[in-house]
Amino acid sequence: MSEKHLQTGDDLPSYNEKLRLFAMRFCPYAERSVLVLNAKKIQYDLVFINLDHKPEWVFNFSPKGTVPALEYEQGKAIFDSNIINVYLDEKYPEVSLQSSDPLRRAQDKMLVEQFAGAQSAYYTAAFNAQALQPNMAENYHKGLELLQKEIEARGTKFLHGDEPGLVDYTIWPFLERFEALPLLGKAEFAIDKSKYEVLTNYMDSMKNVPAVKSYALAAETHAKFTESRIKGDANYNMLDSSAVCCMRPRKKKE
Ligand SMILES: N[C@@H](CCC(=O)N[C@@H](CS)C(=O)NCC(=O)O)C(=O)O
């Protein structure tokens, strides 16, 4: 799979009769849908988009040009990670990722909603640090504490149960990125193991889930991308193997 992000002027790749997800490699919302496709073992193609120089055709799939968008039939698409994920779960029910209990589904949605405060604090800390207010680190920790309490209260390995579900795959991409904050000089956003033992054990379990493992990036990689974006020159293609291979000096033959 190419990690190259297509940009203005690039052609739309040919359609392969598979579901196609338009994404950006470092986007947490796109990651939500990648994880759900992986968990459900659905065949799909990924098309990465340079969000600073969007290809013209992306607007045919996503009216605002945001990712993720899912092309479910040639030329027909839906957008927004939560909408895509519920659609996938209902359309491909063999591996079900939502509870059959309407109350539990409501509780999952409320948890995601309440966790949004931590997400927005993360965005400010990572990308707009000069706007950071002391109450934002507080909100961030309130979100983590609430999540930890909920994991404890549910008493299962994952929020969904013995296996992760939509609620886990919706929250996870942000936890993955939160670990980059101390590397970006934001020590007050660290997830301290002594305070967050239950949460860090949960995070370790999530890192070992195959659907997550195959797409996860190290905190250092997220930090590196974030730094490039802050500088105003987001390095979308930093993981593209064709770019990496050709910049490396060739090894001399022994
Ligand atoms: N609510 C949307 C948010 C998607 C979103 O904001 N994606 C960002 C990338 S992480 C994006 O496409 N930004 C480009 C833009 O806003 O033009 C979802 O859940 O899918």
PDB file of C-alpha atoms and ligand atoms in Angstrom:
ATOM      1  CA  MET A   1       0.000   0.000   0.000  1.00  0.00           C
ATOM      2  CA  SER A   2       1.377   3.391  -0.943  1.00  0.00           C
ATOM      3  CA  GLU A   3       1.456   5.946   1.844  1.00  0.00           C
ATOM      4  CA  LYS A   4       1.764   8.736  -0.736  1.00  0.00           C
ATOM      5  CA  HIS A   5      -0.825  11.468  -0.342  1.00  0.00           C
ATOM      6  CA  LEU A   6      -2.436  12.547  -3.579  1.00  0.00           C
ATOM      7  CA  GLN A   7      -2.673  16.260  -4.242  1.00  0.00           C
ATOM      8  CA  THR A   8      -4.070  18.874  -6.592  1.00  0.00           C
ATOM      9  CA  GLY A   9      -3.523  17.767 -10.183  1.00  0.00           C
ATOM     10  CA  ASP A  10      -3.112  14.067  -9.339  1.00  0.00           C
ATOM     11  CA  ASP A  11      -5.503  11.618 -10.991  1.00  0.00           C
ATOM     12  CA  LEU A  12      -8.075   9.636  -9.054  1.00  0.00           C
ATOM     13  CA  PRO A  13      -6.733   6.052  -8.902  1.00  0.00           C
ATOM     14  CA  SER A  14      -8.792   3.524 -10.860  1.00  0.00           C
ATOM     15  CA  TYR A  15     -11.631   1.860  -9.026  1.00  0.00           C
ATOM     16  CA  ASN A  16     -11.029  -1.778  -7.986  1.00  0.00           C
ATOM     17  CA  GLU A  17     -14.610  -2.868  -7.210  1.00  0.00           C
ATOM     18  CA  LYS A  18     -13.793  -2.632  -3.499  1.00  0.00           C
ATOM     19  CA  LEU A  19     -14.873  -0.222  -0.798  1.00  0.00           C
ATOM     20  CA  ARG A  20     -12.564   2.760  -0.895  1.00  0.00           C
ATOM     21  CA  LEU A  21     -11.666   4.956   2.056  1.00  0.00           C
ATOM     22  CA  PHE A  22     -10.339   8.466   1.483  1.00  0.00           C
ATOM     23  CA  ALA A  23      -8.079   9.251   4.410  1.00  0.00           C
ATOM     24  CA  MET A  24      -4.978  11.069   5.616  1.00  0.00           C
ATOM     25  CA  ARG A  25      -2.371   8.912   7.332  1.00  0.00           C
ATOM     26  CA  PHE A  26      -2.178  11.046  10.480  1.00  0.00           C
ATOM     27  CA  CYS A  27      -5.903  11.863  10.806  1.00  0.00           C
ATOM     28  CA  PRO A  28      -7.494  10.382  13.954  1.00  0.00           C
ATOM     29  CA  TYR A  29     -10.985  10.474  12.423  1.00  0.00           C
ATOM     30  CA  ALA A  30      -9.843   8.527   9.366  1.00  0.00           C
ATOM     31  CA  GLU A  31      -8.086   6.068  11.676  1.00  0.00           C
ATOM     32  CA  ARG A  32     -11.439   5.336  13.352  1.00  0.00           C
ATOM     33  CA  SER A  33     -12.816   4.026  10.048  1.00  0.00           C
ATOM     34  CA  VAL A  34      -9.618   2.167   9.134  1.00  0.00           C
ATOM     35  CA  LEU A  35      -9.803   0.312  12.475  1.00  0.00           C
ATOM     36  CA  VAL A  36     -13.445  -0.629  11.940  1.00  0.00           C
ATOM     37  CA  LEU A  37     -12.744  -1.895   8.396  1.00  0.00           C
ATOM     38  CA  ASN A  38      -9.790  -3.894   9.761  1.00  0.00           C
ATOM     39  CA  ALA A  39     -11.735  -5.295  12.715  1.00  0.00           C
ATOM     40  CA  LYS A  40     -14.537  -6.419  10.431  1.00  0.00           C
ATOM     41  CA  LYS A  41     -12.016  -7.885   7.957  1.00  0.00           C
ATOM     42  CA  ILE A  42     -13.584  -6.031   5.058  1.00  0.00           C
ATOM     43  CA  GLN A  43     -11.567  -5.693   1.850  1.00  0.00           C
ATOM     44  CA  TYR A  44     -10.915  -2.040   1.032  1.00  0.00           C
ATOM     45  CA  ASP A  45      -8.565   0.339  -0.710  1.00  0.00           C
ATOM     46  CA  LEU A  46      -7.093   3.373   0.984  1.00  0.00           C
ATOM     47  CA  VAL A  47      -6.504   6.638  -0.834  1.00  0.00           C
ATOM     48  CA  PHE A  48      -4.505   9.212   1.104  1.00  0.00           C
ATOM     49  CA  ILE A  49      -5.181  12.896   0.488  1.00  0.00           C
ATOM     50  CA  ASN A  50      -2.906  15.899   0.962  1.00  0.00           C
ATOM     51  CA  LEU A  51      -5.262  18.141   2.943  1.00  0.00           C
ATOM     52  CA  ASP A  52      -3.314  21.331   2.170  1.00  0.00           C
ATOM     53  CA  HIS A  53      -3.461  20.774  -1.607  1.00  0.00           C
ATOM     54  CA  LYS A  54      -6.561  18.674  -2.114  1.00  0.00           C
ATOM     55  CA  PRO A  55      -7.132  16.903  -5.410  1.00  0.00           C
ATOM     56  CA  GLU A  56     -10.173  18.402  -7.180  1.00  0.00           C
ATOM     57  CA  TRP A  57     -12.022  15.050  -7.218  1.00  0.00           C
ATOM     58  CA  VAL A  58     -12.070  14.666  -3.434  1.00  0.00           C
ATOM     59  CA  PHE A  59     -15.093  17.018  -3.335  1.00  0.00           C
ATOM     60  CA  ASN A  60     -17.060  14.456  -5.408  1.00  0.00           C
ATOM     61  CA  PHE A  61     -16.826  12.138  -2.390  1.00  0.00           C
ATOM     62  CA  SER A  62     -16.747  14.552   0.534  1.00  0.00           C
ATOM     63  CA  PRO A  63     -18.525  17.911   0.009  1.00  0.00           C
ATOM     64  CA  LYS A  64     -16.277  19.797   2.458  1.00  0.00           C
ATOM     65  CA  GLY A  65     -13.169  17.947   1.372  1.00  0.00           C
ATOM     66  CA  THR A  66     -12.727  16.352   4.792  1.00  0.00           C
ATOM     67  CA  VAL A  67     -11.556  12.815   5.490  1.00  0.00           C
ATOM     68  CA  PRO A  68     -12.611  10.132   6.063  1.00  0.00           C
ATOM     69  CA  ALA A  69     -15.064   9.537   3.237  1.00  0.00           C
ATOM     70  CA  LEU A  70     -16.150   6.069   2.163  1.00  0.00           C
ATOM     71  CA  GLU A  71     -16.920   5.248  -1.457  1.00  0.00           C
ATOM     72  CA  TYR A  72     -19.418   2.429  -0.955  1.00  0.00           C
ATOM     73  CA  GLU A  73     -20.237   2.076  -4.670  1.00  0.00           C
ATOM     74  CA  GLN A  74     -18.346   3.529  -7.582  1.00  0.00           C
ATOM     75  CA  GLY A  75     -18.809   7.310  -7.432  1.00  0.00           C
ATOM     76  CA  LYS A  76     -21.077   7.189  -4.368  1.00  0.00           C
ATOM     77  CA  ALA A  77     -19.794   8.096  -0.932  1.00  0.00           C
ATOM     78  CA  ILE A  78     -20.653   8.944   2.657  1.00  0.00           C
ATOM     79  CA  PHE A  79     -18.541  11.063   4.982  1.00  0.00           C
ATOM     80  CA  ASP A  80     -17.896  11.561   8.730  1.00  0.00           C
ATOM     81  CA  SER A  81     -16.190   8.839  10.784  1.00  0.00           C
ATOM     82  CA  ASN A  82     -19.140   8.105  13.074  1.00  0.00           C
ATOM     83  CA  ILE A  83     -21.623   7.934  10.202  1.00  0.00           C
ATOM     84  CA  ILE A  84     -19.273   5.691   8.192  1.00  0.00           C
ATOM     85  CA  ASN A  85     -18.630   3.382  11.142  1.00  0.00           C
ATOM     86  CA  VAL A  86     -22.273   2.845  12.053  1.00  0.00           C
ATOM     87  CA  TYR A  87     -23.018   2.253   8.350  1.00  0.00           C
ATOM     88  CA  LEU A  88     -20.229  -0.348   8.127  1.00  0.00           C
ATOM     89  CA  ASP A  89     -21.392  -2.062  11.301  1.00  0.00           C
ATOM     90  CA  GLU A  90     -24.979  -2.312  10.076  1.00  0.00           C
ATOM     91  CA  LYS A  91     -24.133  -3.212   6.484  1.00  0.00           C
ATOM     92  CA  TYR A  92     -21.571  -5.903   7.445  1.00  0.00           C
ATOM     93  CA  PRO A  93     -23.064  -7.466  10.604  1.00  0.00           C
ATOM     94  CA  GLU A  94     -20.945 -10.677  10.622  1.00  0.00           C
ATOM     95  CA  VAL A  95     -18.566  -9.104  13.146  1.00  0.00           C
ATOM     96  CA  SER A  96     -20.786  -6.851  15.221  1.00  0.00           C
ATOM     97  CA  LEU A  97     -19.108  -3.923  16.967  1.00  0.00           C
ATOM     98  CA  GLN A  98     -22.080  -2.394  18.802  1.00  0.00           C
ATOM     99  CA  SER A  99     -24.045  -3.672  21.758  1.00  0.00           C
ATOM    100  CA  SER A 100     -27.490  -5.143  21.081  1.00  0.00           C
ATOM    101  CA  ASP A 101     -28.689  -3.212  24.159  1.00  0.00           C
ATOM    102  CA  PRO A 102     -29.987   0.273  23.195  1.00  0.00           C
ATOM    103  CA  LEU A 103     -29.058   1.659  26.620  1.00  0.00           C
ATOM    104  CA  ARG A 104     -25.445   0.491  26.283  1.00  0.00           C
ATOM    105  CA  ARG A 105     -25.278   2.042  22.800  1.00  0.00           C
ATOM    106  CA  ALA A 106     -26.530   5.321  24.297  1.00  0.00           C
ATOM    107  CA  GLN A 107     -23.939   5.072  27.097  1.00  0.00           C
ATOM    108  CA  ASP A 108     -21.181   4.473  24.525  1.00  0.00           C
ATOM    109  CA  LYS A 109     -22.245   7.598  22.626  1.00  0.00           C
ATOM    110  CA  MET A 110     -22.343   9.654  25.830  1.00  0.00           C
ATOM    111  CA  LEU A 111     -18.829   8.511  26.712  1.00  0.00           C
ATOM    112  CA  VAL A 112     -17.529   9.536  23.275  1.00  0.00           C
ATOM    113  CA  GLU A 113     -19.308  12.888  23.677  1.00  0.00           C
ATOM    114  CA  GLN A 114     -17.833  13.487  27.143  1.00  0.00           C
ATOM    115  CA  PHE A 115     -14.365  12.519  25.935  1.00  0.00           C
ATOM    116  CA  ALA A 116     -14.496  15.271  23.293  1.00  0.00           C
ATOM    117  CA  GLY A 117     -13.237  17.829  25.866  1.00  0.00           C
ATOM    118  CA  ALA A 118      -9.959  15.903  26.160  1.00  0.00           C
ATOM    119  CA  GLN A 119      -9.724  15.757  22.359  1.00  0.00           C
ATOM    120  CA  SER A 120     -10.089  19.492  21.933  1.00  0.00           C
ATOM    121  CA  ALA A 121      -7.525  20.156  24.687  1.00  0.00           C
ATOM    122  CA  TYR A 122      -5.172  17.825  22.804  1.00  0.00           C
ATOM    123  CA  TYR A 123      -5.671  19.755  19.543  1.00  0.00           C
ATOM    124  CA  THR A 124      -4.880  23.066  21.234  1.00  0.00           C
ATOM    125  CA  ALA A 125      -1.823  21.654  23.036  1.00  0.00           C
ATOM    126  CA  ALA A 126      -0.482  20.000  19.880  1.00  0.00           C
ATOM    127  CA  PHE A 127      -1.272  22.545  17.161  1.00  0.00           C
ATOM    128  CA  ASN A 128      -2.041  25.882  18.814  1.00  0.00           C
ATOM    129  CA  ALA A 129       0.027  25.907  22.007  1.00  0.00           C
ATOM    130  CA  GLN A 130      -0.004  29.710  22.324  1.00  0.00           C
ATOM    131  CA  ALA A 131      -3.777  29.540  22.938  1.00  0.00           C
ATOM    132  CA  LEU A 132      -3.358  27.003  25.736  1.00  0.00           C
ATOM    133  CA  GLN A 133      -5.144  27.923  28.996  1.00  0.00           C
ATOM    134  CA  PRO A 134      -4.534  26.149  32.351  1.00  0.00           C
ATOM    135  CA  ASN A 135      -8.120  24.834  32.384  1.00  0.00           C
ATOM    136  CA  MET A 136      -7.417  22.903  29.176  1.00  0.00           C
ATOM    137  CA  ALA A 137      -4.958  20.515  30.869  1.00  0.00           C
ATOM    138  CA  GLU A 138      -7.602  20.153  33.601  1.00  0.00           C
ATOM    139  CA  ASN A 139     -10.286  19.295  31.030  1.00  0.00           C
ATOM    140  CA  TYR A 140      -7.923  16.844  29.408  1.00  0.00           C
ATOM    141  CA  HIS A 141      -7.328  15.044  32.711  1.00  0.00           C
ATOM    142  CA  LYS A 142     -11.044  15.130  33.521  1.00  0.00           C
ATOM    143  CA  GLY A 143     -11.636  13.277  30.241  1.00  0.00           C
ATOM    144  CA  LEU A 144      -8.955  10.694  31.051  1.00  0.00           C
ATOM    145  CA  GLU A 145     -10.267  10.208  34.590  1.00  0.00           C
ATOM    146  CA  LEU A 146     -13.791   9.731  33.306  1.00  0.00           C
ATOM    147  CA  LEU A 147     -12.595   7.193  30.762  1.00  0.00           C
ATOM    148  CA  GLN A 148     -10.585   5.320  33.386  1.00  0.00           C
ATOM    149  CA  LYS A 149     -13.600   5.225  35.734  1.00  0.00           C
ATOM    150  CA  GLU A 150     -15.793   3.879  32.953  1.00  0.00           C
ATOM    151  CA  ILE A 151     -13.316   1.106  32.081  1.00  0.00           C
ATOM    152  CA  GLU A 152     -13.200   0.157  35.763  1.00  0.00           C
ATOM    153  CA  ALA A 153     -16.992   0.275  36.127  1.00  0.00           C
ATOM    154  CA  ARG A 154     -17.592  -1.898  33.062  1.00  0.00           C
ATOM    155  CA  GLY A 155     -15.118  -4.477  34.378  1.00  0.00           C
ATOM    156  CA  THR A 156     -14.298  -5.850  30.924  1.00  0.00           C
ATOM    157  CA  LYS A 157     -10.990  -5.827  29.044  1.00  0.00           C
ATOM    158  CA  PHE A 158     -12.342  -3.311  26.542  1.00  0.00           C
ATOM    159  CA  LEU A 159     -15.175  -0.803  26.804  1.00  0.00           C
ATOM    160  CA  HIS A 160     -17.278  -2.933  24.456  1.00  0.00           C
ATOM    161  CA  GLY A 161     -16.519  -6.225  26.230  1.00  0.00           C
ATOM    162  CA  ASP A 162     -13.942  -9.000  25.785  1.00  0.00           C
ATOM    163  CA  GLU A 163     -13.216  -7.616  22.307  1.00  0.00           C
ATOM    164  CA  PRO A 164     -13.101  -3.966  21.294  1.00  0.00           C
ATOM    165  CA  GLY A 165     -16.152  -2.397  19.662  1.00  0.00           C
ATOM    166  CA  LEU A 166     -17.104   0.842  17.985  1.00  0.00           C
ATOM    167  CA  VAL A 167     -16.716   2.801  21.223  1.00  0.00           C
ATOM    168  CA  ASP A 168     -13.109   1.606  21.627  1.00  0.00           C
ATOM    169  CA  TYR A 169     -12.220   2.255  17.980  1.00  0.00           C
ATOM    170  CA  THR A 170     -13.757   5.729  18.204  1.00  0.00           C
ATOM    171  CA  ILE A 171     -11.733   6.816  21.234  1.00  0.00           C
ATOM    172  CA  TRP A 172      -8.478   4.965  20.534  1.00  0.00           C
ATOM    173  CA  PRO A 173      -6.974   7.165  17.768  1.00  0.00           C
ATOM    174  CA  PHE A 174      -6.891  10.083  20.205  1.00  0.00           C
ATOM    175  CA  LEU A 175      -5.261   8.087  23.025  1.00  0.00           C
ATOM    176  CA  GLU A 176      -2.616   7.031  20.490  1.00  0.00           C
ATOM    177  CA  ARG A 177      -1.871  10.687  19.744  1.00  0.00           C
ATOM    178  CA  PHE A 178      -2.060  11.897  23.361  1.00  0.00           C
ATOM    179  CA  GLU A 179       1.201  10.030  24.002  1.00  0.00           C
ATOM    180  CA  ALA A 180       2.957  12.425  21.612  1.00  0.00           C
ATOM    181  CA  LEU A 181       2.210  15.470  23.781  1.00  0.00           C
ATOM    182  CA  PRO A 182       5.049  15.025  26.332  1.00  0.00           C
ATOM    183  CA  LEU A 183       7.426  14.620  23.357  1.00  0.00           C
ATOM    184  CA  LEU A 184       6.209  18.002  22.120  1.00  0.00           C
ATOM    185  CA  GLY A 185       7.153  19.614  25.434  1.00  0.00           C
ATOM    186  CA  LYS A 186       3.708  19.327  27.050  1.00  0.00           C
ATOM    187  CA  ALA A 187       4.685  17.390  30.193  1.00  0.00           C
ATOM    188  CA  GLU A 188       1.421  18.317  31.932  1.00  0.00           C
ATOM    189  CA  PHE A 189      -0.416  16.167  29.356  1.00  0.00           C
ATOM    190  CA  ALA A 190       1.523  12.984  30.166  1.00  0.00           C
ATOM    191  CA  ILE A 191      -0.528   9.888  31.025  1.00  0.00           C
ATOM    192  CA  ASP A 192       1.172   8.927  34.259  1.00  0.00           C
ATOM    193  CA  LYS A 193       1.027   5.193  34.934  1.00  0.00           C
ATOM    194  CA  SER A 194       0.714   5.599  38.716  1.00  0.00           C
ATOM    195  CA  LYS A 195      -2.373   7.814  38.337  1.00  0.00           C
ATOM    196  CA  TYR A 196      -3.804   6.006  35.328  1.00  0.00           C
ATOM    197  CA  GLU A 197      -3.005   2.341  35.944  1.00  0.00           C
ATOM    198  CA  VAL A 198      -6.330   1.008  34.645  1.00  0.00           C
ATOM    199  CA  LEU A 199      -6.240   3.313  31.642  1.00  0.00           C
ATOM    200  CA  THR A 200      -2.635   2.467  30.719  1.00  0.00           C
ATOM    201  CA  ASN A 201      -3.392  -1.269  30.980  1.00  0.00           C
ATOM    202  CA  TYR A 202      -6.360  -0.686  28.673  1.00  0.00           C
ATOM    203  CA  MET A 203      -4.103   1.218  26.260  1.00  0.00           C
ATOM    204  CA  ASP A 204      -1.597  -1.650  26.257  1.00  0.00           C
ATOM    205  CA  SER A 205      -4.426  -4.080  25.438  1.00  0.00           C
ATOM    206  CA  MET A 206      -5.621  -1.848  22.587  1.00  0.00           C
ATOM    207  CA  LYS A 207      -2.093  -1.648  21.137  1.00  0.00           C
ATOM    208  CA  ASN A 208      -2.113  -5.439  20.860  1.00  0.00           C
ATOM    209  CA  VAL A 209      -5.411  -5.707  18.982  1.00  0.00           C
ATOM    210  CA  PRO A 210      -4.520  -6.766  15.400  1.00  0.00           C
ATOM    211  CA  ALA A 211      -6.831  -4.163  13.812  1.00  0.00           C
ATOM    212  CA  VAL A 212      -5.012  -1.442  15.778  1.00  0.00           C
ATOM    213  CA  LYS A 213      -1.497  -2.860  15.612  1.00  0.00           C
ATOM    214  CA  SER A 214      -1.420  -2.958  11.827  1.00  0.00           C
ATOM    215  CA  TYR A 215      -2.147   0.784  11.541  1.00  0.00           C
ATOM    216  CA  ALA A 216      -0.769   2.300  14.775  1.00  0.00           C
ATOM    217  CA  LEU A 217       2.077   4.786  14.683  1.00  0.00           C
ATOM    218  CA  ALA A 218       4.613   5.441  17.431  1.00  0.00           C
ATOM    219  CA  ALA A 219       4.260   8.571  19.575  1.00  0.00           C
ATOM    220  CA  GLU A 220       7.560   9.798  18.074  1.00  0.00           C
ATOM    221  CA  THR A 221       6.089   9.561  14.563  1.00  0.00           C
ATOM    222  CA  HIS A 222       2.975  11.503  15.564  1.00  0.00           C
ATOM    223  CA  ALA A 223       5.191  14.114  17.234  1.00  0.00           C
ATOM    224  CA  LYS A 224       7.314  14.434  14.094  1.00  0.00           C
ATOM    225  CA  PHE A 225       4.284  14.926  11.857  1.00  0.00           C
ATOM    226  CA  THR A 226       2.773  17.417  14.312  1.00  0.00           C
ATOM    227  CA  GLU A 227       5.995  19.449  14.350  1.00  0.00           C
ATOM    228  CA  SER A 228       5.993  19.594  10.553  1.00  0.00           C
ATOM    229  CA  ARG A 229       2.373  20.774  10.568  1.00  0.00           C
ATOM    230  CA  ILE A 230       3.045  23.461  13.181  1.00  0.00           C
ATOM    231  CA  LYS A 231       5.832  24.794  10.958  1.00  0.00           C
ATOM    232  CA  GLY A 232       3.237  25.170   8.188  1.00  0.00           C
ATOM    233  CA  ASP A 233       4.723  22.447   5.992  1.00  0.00           C
ATOM    234  CA  ALA A 234       2.876  19.256   6.960  1.00  0.00           C
ATOM    235  CA  ASN A 235       5.001  16.309   5.880  1.00  0.00           C
ATOM    236  CA  TYR A 236       2.168  14.038   4.712  1.00  0.00           C
ATOM    237  CA  ASN A 237       4.508  11.679   2.857  1.00  0.00           C
ATOM    238  CA  MET A 238       7.010  11.090   5.666  1.00  0.00           C
ATOM    239  CA  LEU A 239       6.097   7.366   5.779  1.00  0.00           C
ATOM    240  CA  ASP A 240       5.990   6.844   2.029  1.00  0.00           C
ATOM    241  CA  SER A 241       8.444   4.027   1.377  1.00  0.00           C
ATOM    242  CA  SER A 242       9.120   5.135  -2.199  1.00  0.00           C
ATOM    243  CA  ALA A 243      10.208   8.534  -0.859  1.00  0.00           C
ATOM    244  CA  VAL A 244      12.240   7.033   1.996  1.00  0.00           C
ATOM    245  CA  CYS A 245      13.963   4.439  -0.176  1.00  0.00           C
ATOM    246  CA  CYS A 246      15.215   6.978  -2.682  1.00  0.00           C
ATOM    247  CA  MET A 247      16.587   9.453  -0.202  1.00  0.00           C
ATOM    248  CA  ARG A 248      18.674   6.816   1.566  1.00  0.00           C
ATOM    249  CA  PRO A 249      22.246   6.449   0.217  1.00  0.00           C
ATOM    250  CA  ARG A 250      22.677   3.081  -1.448  1.00  0.00           C
ATOM    251  CA  LYS A 251      24.782   0.525   0.440  1.00  0.00           C
ATOM    252  CA  LYS A 252      28.039  -0.375  -1.309  1.00  0.00           C
ATOM    253  CA  LYS A 253      28.285  -4.021  -2.382  1.00  0.00           C
ATOM    254  CA  GLU A 254      30.656  -5.978  -0.093  1.00  0.00           C
TER     255      GLU A 254
HETATM  256  N1  LIG B   1     -16.380  15.078  12.116  1.00  0.00           N
HETATM  257  C1  LIG B   1     -15.477  14.598  11.097  1.00  0.00           C
HETATM  258  C2  LIG B   1     -14.134  15.315  11.238  1.00  0.00           C
HETATM  259  C3  LIG B   1     -13.177  14.984  10.109  1.00  0.00           C
HETATM  260  C4  LIG B   1     -12.002  15.955  10.055  1.00  0.00           C
HETATM  261  O1  LIG B   1     -12.035  17.048  10.620  1.00  0.00           O
HETATM  262  N2  LIG B   1     -10.966  15.537   9.332  1.00  0.00           N
HETATM  263  C5  LIG B   1      -9.843  16.431   9.126  1.00  0.00           C
HETATM  264  C6  LIG B   1      -8.518  15.695   9.104  1.00  0.00           C
HETATM  265  S1  LIG B   1      -8.103  14.949  10.637  1.00  0.00           S
HETATM  266  C7  LIG B   1      -9.962  17.054   7.741  1.00  0.00           C
HETATM  267  O2  LIG B   1     -10.427  16.423   6.814  1.00  0.00           O
HETATM  268  N3  LIG B   1      -9.500  18.290   7.583  1.00  0.00           N
HETATM  269  C8  LIG B   1      -9.435  18.956   6.306  1.00  0.00           C
HETATM  270  C9  LIG B   1     -10.298  20.129   6.233  1.00  0.00           C
HETATM  271  O3  LIG B   1     -11.002  20.437   7.218  1.00  0.00           O
HETATM  272  O4  LIG B   1     -10.284  20.783   5.174  1.00  0.00           O
HETATM  273  C10 LIG B   1     -15.329  13.081  11.211  1.00  0.00           C
HETATM  274  O5  LIG B   1     -15.561  12.539  12.304  1.00  0.00           O
HETATM  275  O6  LIG B   1     -15.037  12.425  10.202  1.00  0.00           O
END
